[in-house]
Amino acid sequence: MIRELEKRDHNAVCDIVNRNWRSVYNGFVDPLLLNDKGCAERSRELTADFTSGRLTERVCEEDGTVIGMISFGKTDETDFPNAFEIWRLYVTENAQGRGIGGELLDYAEKYAVTHGYSKVFIWAFKENARAVTFYRQHGYIADKEVYLEDYKAVGIRLAKKL
């Protein structure tokens, strides 16, 4: 079931994001972002972002447990200022490969269409081949690469017309 993120979900969602960072991004992002201090800082930033209402936040829940999350809203991209962006998409490791990510992605794309958007973006680390392949399988096309100094990694922007 996909539903709105609630305050009671914040810790679970931060845990999902940080576990993904540590397991998936290890070896190609700045290691300081993956240690306990980096994860604690990310959790503070996520919680502040969730509380701000800047983005629309949804979780996927199964048997009372949050197993995935997605954040989306208007992009900050200056070359397409009125586009829609998926800012975060994470699924627990034990729920990956079961279609949860695709369900969350589909939910966000439908939301975008109903809110008048015709283009959607998502960023991934270039070395995260699994994510890049996933987005390509869902119709996204790489249109930009940038070295992201804060992460010490190359980001790839993927775009899709809705």
mmCIF file of C-alpha atoms in Angstrom:
data_model
loop_
_atom_site.group_PDB
_atom_site.id
_atom_site.type_symbol
_atom_site.label_atom_id
_atom_site.label_comp_id
_atom_site.label_asym_id
_atom_site.label_seq_id
_atom_site.Cartn_x
_atom_site.Cartn_y
_atom_site.Cartn_z
ATOM 1 C CA MET A 1 0.000 0.000 0.000
ATOM 2 C CA ILE A 2 1.337 3.429 -0.950
ATOM 3 C CA ARG A 3 0.384 6.186 1.461
ATOM 4 C CA GLU A 4 1.529 9.579 2.737
ATOM 5 C CA LEU A 5 4.652 9.708 4.836
ATOM 6 C CA GLU A 6 3.739 10.348 8.467
ATOM 7 C CA LYS A 7 5.930 11.615 11.301
ATOM 8 C CA ARG A 8 5.941 8.121 12.821
ATOM 9 C CA ASP A 9 7.645 6.894 9.594
ATOM 10 C CA HIS A 10 10.624 9.271 9.721
ATOM 11 C CA ASN A 11 13.011 6.954 11.574
ATOM 12 C CA ALA A 12 12.129 3.946 9.419
ATOM 13 C CA VAL A 13 12.570 5.933 6.214
ATOM 14 C CA CYS A 14 15.884 7.413 7.346
ATOM 15 C CA ASP A 15 17.028 3.884 8.158
ATOM 16 C CA ILE A 16 16.001 2.644 4.687
ATOM 17 C CA VAL A 17 17.868 5.506 3.001
ATOM 18 C CA ASN A 18 21.016 5.093 5.096
ATOM 19 C CA ARG A 19 21.118 1.311 4.695
ATOM 20 C CA ASN A 20 20.841 1.774 0.921
ATOM 21 C CA TRP A 21 23.581 4.382 0.934
ATOM 22 C CA ARG A 22 25.909 2.088 2.865
ATOM 23 C CA SER A 23 25.256 -1.011 0.782
ATOM 24 C CA VAL A 24 24.760 0.444 -2.696
ATOM 25 C CA TYR A 25 27.004 3.512 -2.806
ATOM 26 C CA ASN A 26 29.994 2.001 -1.009
ATOM 27 C CA GLY A 27 33.039 2.264 -3.238
ATOM 28 C CA PHE A 28 32.004 5.217 -5.366
ATOM 29 C CA VAL A 29 30.851 8.045 -3.107
ATOM 30 C CA ASP A 30 32.830 9.897 -0.474
ATOM 31 C CA PRO A 31 33.261 7.342 2.363
ATOM 32 C CA LEU A 32 32.585 10.074 4.930
ATOM 33 C CA LEU A 33 28.975 10.085 3.710
ATOM 34 C CA LEU A 34 28.643 6.424 4.661
ATOM 35 C CA ASN A 35 30.056 6.424 8.181
ATOM 36 C CA ASP A 36 27.960 6.868 11.337
ATOM 37 C CA LYS A 37 28.433 10.635 11.362
ATOM 38 C CA GLY A 38 27.480 10.936 7.675
ATOM 39 C CA CYS A 39 24.368 8.808 8.182
ATOM 40 C CA ALA A 40 23.350 10.789 11.270
ATOM 41 C CA GLU A 41 23.699 14.036 9.319
ATOM 42 C CA ARG A 42 21.681 12.592 6.423
ATOM 43 C CA SER A 43 18.937 11.547 8.857
ATOM 44 C CA ARG A 44 18.792 15.102 10.277
ATOM 45 C CA GLU A 45 18.624 16.564 6.760
ATOM 46 C CA LEU A 46 15.940 14.108 5.665
ATOM 47 C CA THR A 47 13.808 14.741 8.734
ATOM 48 C CA ALA A 48 14.093 18.511 8.215
ATOM 49 C CA ASP A 49 13.152 18.065 4.550
ATOM 50 C CA PHE A 50 10.167 15.848 5.416
ATOM 51 C CA THR A 51 8.962 18.387 7.977
ATOM 52 C CA SER A 52 9.354 21.318 5.570
ATOM 53 C CA GLY A 53 6.714 20.059 3.147
ATOM 54 C CA ARG A 54 8.975 21.025 0.230
ATOM 55 C CA LEU A 55 8.304 17.733 -1.532
ATOM 56 C CA THR A 56 5.514 15.194 -1.687
ATOM 57 C CA GLU A 57 6.551 12.160 0.328
ATOM 58 C CA ARG A 58 5.068 8.678 0.047
ATOM 59 C CA VAL A 59 5.898 5.337 1.604
ATOM 60 C CA CYS A 60 5.091 1.790 0.610
ATOM 61 C CA GLU A 61 3.872 -0.241 3.537
ATOM 62 C CA GLU A 62 3.472 -4.002 3.756
ATOM 63 C CA ASP A 63 2.016 -5.743 6.800
ATOM 64 C CA GLY A 64 2.470 -2.579 8.872
ATOM 65 C CA THR A 65 6.142 -2.148 7.917
ATOM 66 C CA VAL A 66 7.531 0.581 5.679
ATOM 67 C CA ILE A 67 9.489 -1.119 2.894
ATOM 68 C CA GLY A 68 9.996 1.749 0.463
ATOM 69 C CA MET A 69 9.781 5.496 0.018
ATOM 70 C CA ILE A 70 9.654 8.124 -2.693
ATOM 71 C CA SER A 71 9.991 11.919 -2.652
ATOM 72 C CA PHE A 72 8.923 14.040 -5.595
ATOM 73 C CA GLY A 73 7.943 17.530 -6.688
ATOM 74 C CA LYS A 74 8.876 20.456 -8.891
ATOM 75 C CA THR A 75 12.454 20.311 -10.128
ATOM 76 C CA ASP A 76 15.296 22.684 -9.309
ATOM 77 C CA GLU A 77 16.782 22.050 -12.757
ATOM 78 C CA THR A 78 17.416 25.399 -14.429
ATOM 79 C CA ASP A 79 17.358 24.041 -17.989
ATOM 80 C CA PHE A 80 13.780 22.701 -17.502
ATOM 81 C CA PRO A 81 12.363 24.837 -14.671
ATOM 82 C CA ASN A 82 8.795 23.543 -14.936
ATOM 83 C CA ALA A 83 9.577 19.852 -14.935
ATOM 84 C CA PHE A 84 8.816 17.263 -12.273
ATOM 85 C CA GLU A 85 11.578 15.541 -10.350
ATOM 86 C CA ILE A 86 11.800 12.368 -8.351
ATOM 87 C CA TRP A 87 14.216 13.315 -5.604
ATOM 88 C CA ARG A 88 14.486 10.025 -3.720
ATOM 89 C CA LEU A 89 13.420 6.441 -4.352
ATOM 90 C CA TYR A 90 14.547 3.742 -1.931
ATOM 91 C CA VAL A 91 13.358 0.230 -1.153
ATOM 92 C CA THR A 92 14.544 -2.031 1.667
ATOM 93 C CA GLU A 93 17.068 -4.596 0.549
ATOM 94 C CA ASN A 94 14.782 -7.555 1.310
ATOM 95 C CA ALA A 95 11.949 -6.020 -0.753
ATOM 96 C CA GLN A 96 14.077 -5.236 -3.822
ATOM 97 C CA GLY A 97 13.354 -7.179 -6.977
ATOM 98 C CA ARG A 98 9.645 -7.514 -6.143
ATOM 99 C CA GLY A 99 8.335 -4.552 -8.167
ATOM 100 C CA ILE A 100 8.044 -2.100 -5.248
ATOM 101 C CA GLY A 101 10.346 0.455 -6.890
ATOM 102 C CA GLY A 102 8.331 0.233 -10.107
ATOM 103 C CA GLU A 103 5.080 0.763 -8.200
ATOM 104 C CA LEU A 104 6.477 3.837 -6.455
ATOM 105 C CA LEU A 105 7.850 5.203 -9.728
ATOM 106 C CA ASP A 106 4.510 4.634 -11.478
ATOM 107 C CA TYR A 107 2.691 6.354 -8.607
ATOM 108 C CA ALA A 108 4.916 9.440 -8.892
ATOM 109 C CA GLU A 109 4.582 9.592 -12.685
ATOM 110 C CA LYS A 110 0.784 9.417 -12.466
ATOM 111 C CA TYR A 111 0.852 12.143 -9.823
ATOM 112 C CA ALA A 112 2.992 14.280 -12.145
ATOM 113 C CA VAL A 113 0.579 13.867 -15.054
ATOM 114 C CA THR A 114 -2.461 14.751 -12.916
ATOM 115 C CA HIS A 115 -0.624 17.893 -11.783
ATOM 116 C CA GLY A 116 0.116 19.070 -15.326
ATOM 117 C CA TYR A 117 3.719 17.973 -15.771
ATOM 118 C CA SER A 118 4.927 16.522 -19.059
ATOM 119 C CA LYS A 119 8.573 15.795 -18.217
ATOM 120 C CA VAL A 120 10.148 14.036 -15.252
ATOM 121 C CA PHE A 121 13.753 13.789 -14.087
ATOM 122 C CA ILE A 122 15.649 11.611 -11.659
ATOM 123 C CA TRP A 123 19.320 11.630 -10.742
ATOM 124 C CA ALA A 124 21.412 8.546 -10.021
ATOM 125 C CA PHE A 125 25.086 7.966 -9.474
ATOM 126 C CA LYS A 126 26.591 6.850 -12.773
ATOM 127 C CA GLU A 127 28.328 3.913 -11.094
ATOM 128 C CA ASN A 128 25.023 2.698 -9.639
ATOM 129 C CA ALA A 129 24.416 0.481 -12.655
ATOM 130 C CA ARG A 130 21.413 -1.244 -11.090
ATOM 131 C CA ALA A 131 19.549 2.048 -10.623
ATOM 132 C CA VAL A 132 20.498 3.386 -14.054
ATOM 133 C CA THR A 133 19.310 0.134 -15.660
ATOM 134 C CA PHE A 134 16.082 0.239 -13.640
ATOM 135 C CA TYR A 135 15.252 3.768 -14.811
ATOM 136 C CA ARG A 136 16.133 2.939 -18.417
ATOM 137 C CA GLN A 137 13.804 -0.077 -18.252
ATOM 138 C CA HIS A 138 11.066 2.354 -17.210
ATOM 139 C CA GLY A 139 11.600 4.629 -20.219
ATOM 140 C CA TYR A 140 14.123 7.112 -18.851
ATOM 141 C CA ILE A 141 16.950 8.367 -21.044
ATOM 142 C CA ALA A 142 20.247 9.760 -19.746
ATOM 143 C CA ASP A 143 20.540 13.378 -20.821
ATOM 144 C CA LYS A 144 23.227 14.886 -18.578
ATOM 145 C CA GLU A 145 26.284 13.900 -16.528
ATOM 146 C CA VAL A 146 27.877 16.028 -13.821
ATOM 147 C CA TYR A 147 30.672 15.491 -11.331
ATOM 148 C CA LEU A 148 29.063 16.063 -7.934
ATOM 149 C CA GLU A 149 31.775 17.478 -5.716
ATOM 150 C CA ASP A 150 29.797 16.978 -2.485
ATOM 151 C CA TYR A 151 29.584 13.238 -3.193
ATOM 152 C CA LYS A 152 32.910 12.774 -5.021
ATOM 153 C CA ALA A 153 30.992 10.883 -7.709
ATOM 154 C CA VAL A 154 29.487 11.371 -11.159
ATOM 155 C CA GLY A 155 25.740 11.911 -11.288
ATOM 156 C CA ILE A 156 23.639 11.064 -14.280
ATOM 157 C CA ARG A 157 20.319 12.782 -14.914
ATOM 158 C CA LEU A 158 17.665 10.604 -16.529
ATOM 159 C CA ALA A 159 14.614 12.129 -18.158
ATOM 160 C CA LYS A 160 11.287 10.882 -19.418
ATOM 161 C CA LYS A 161 8.454 12.535 -21.306
ATOM 162 C CA LEU A 162 5.096 11.757 -19.760
#
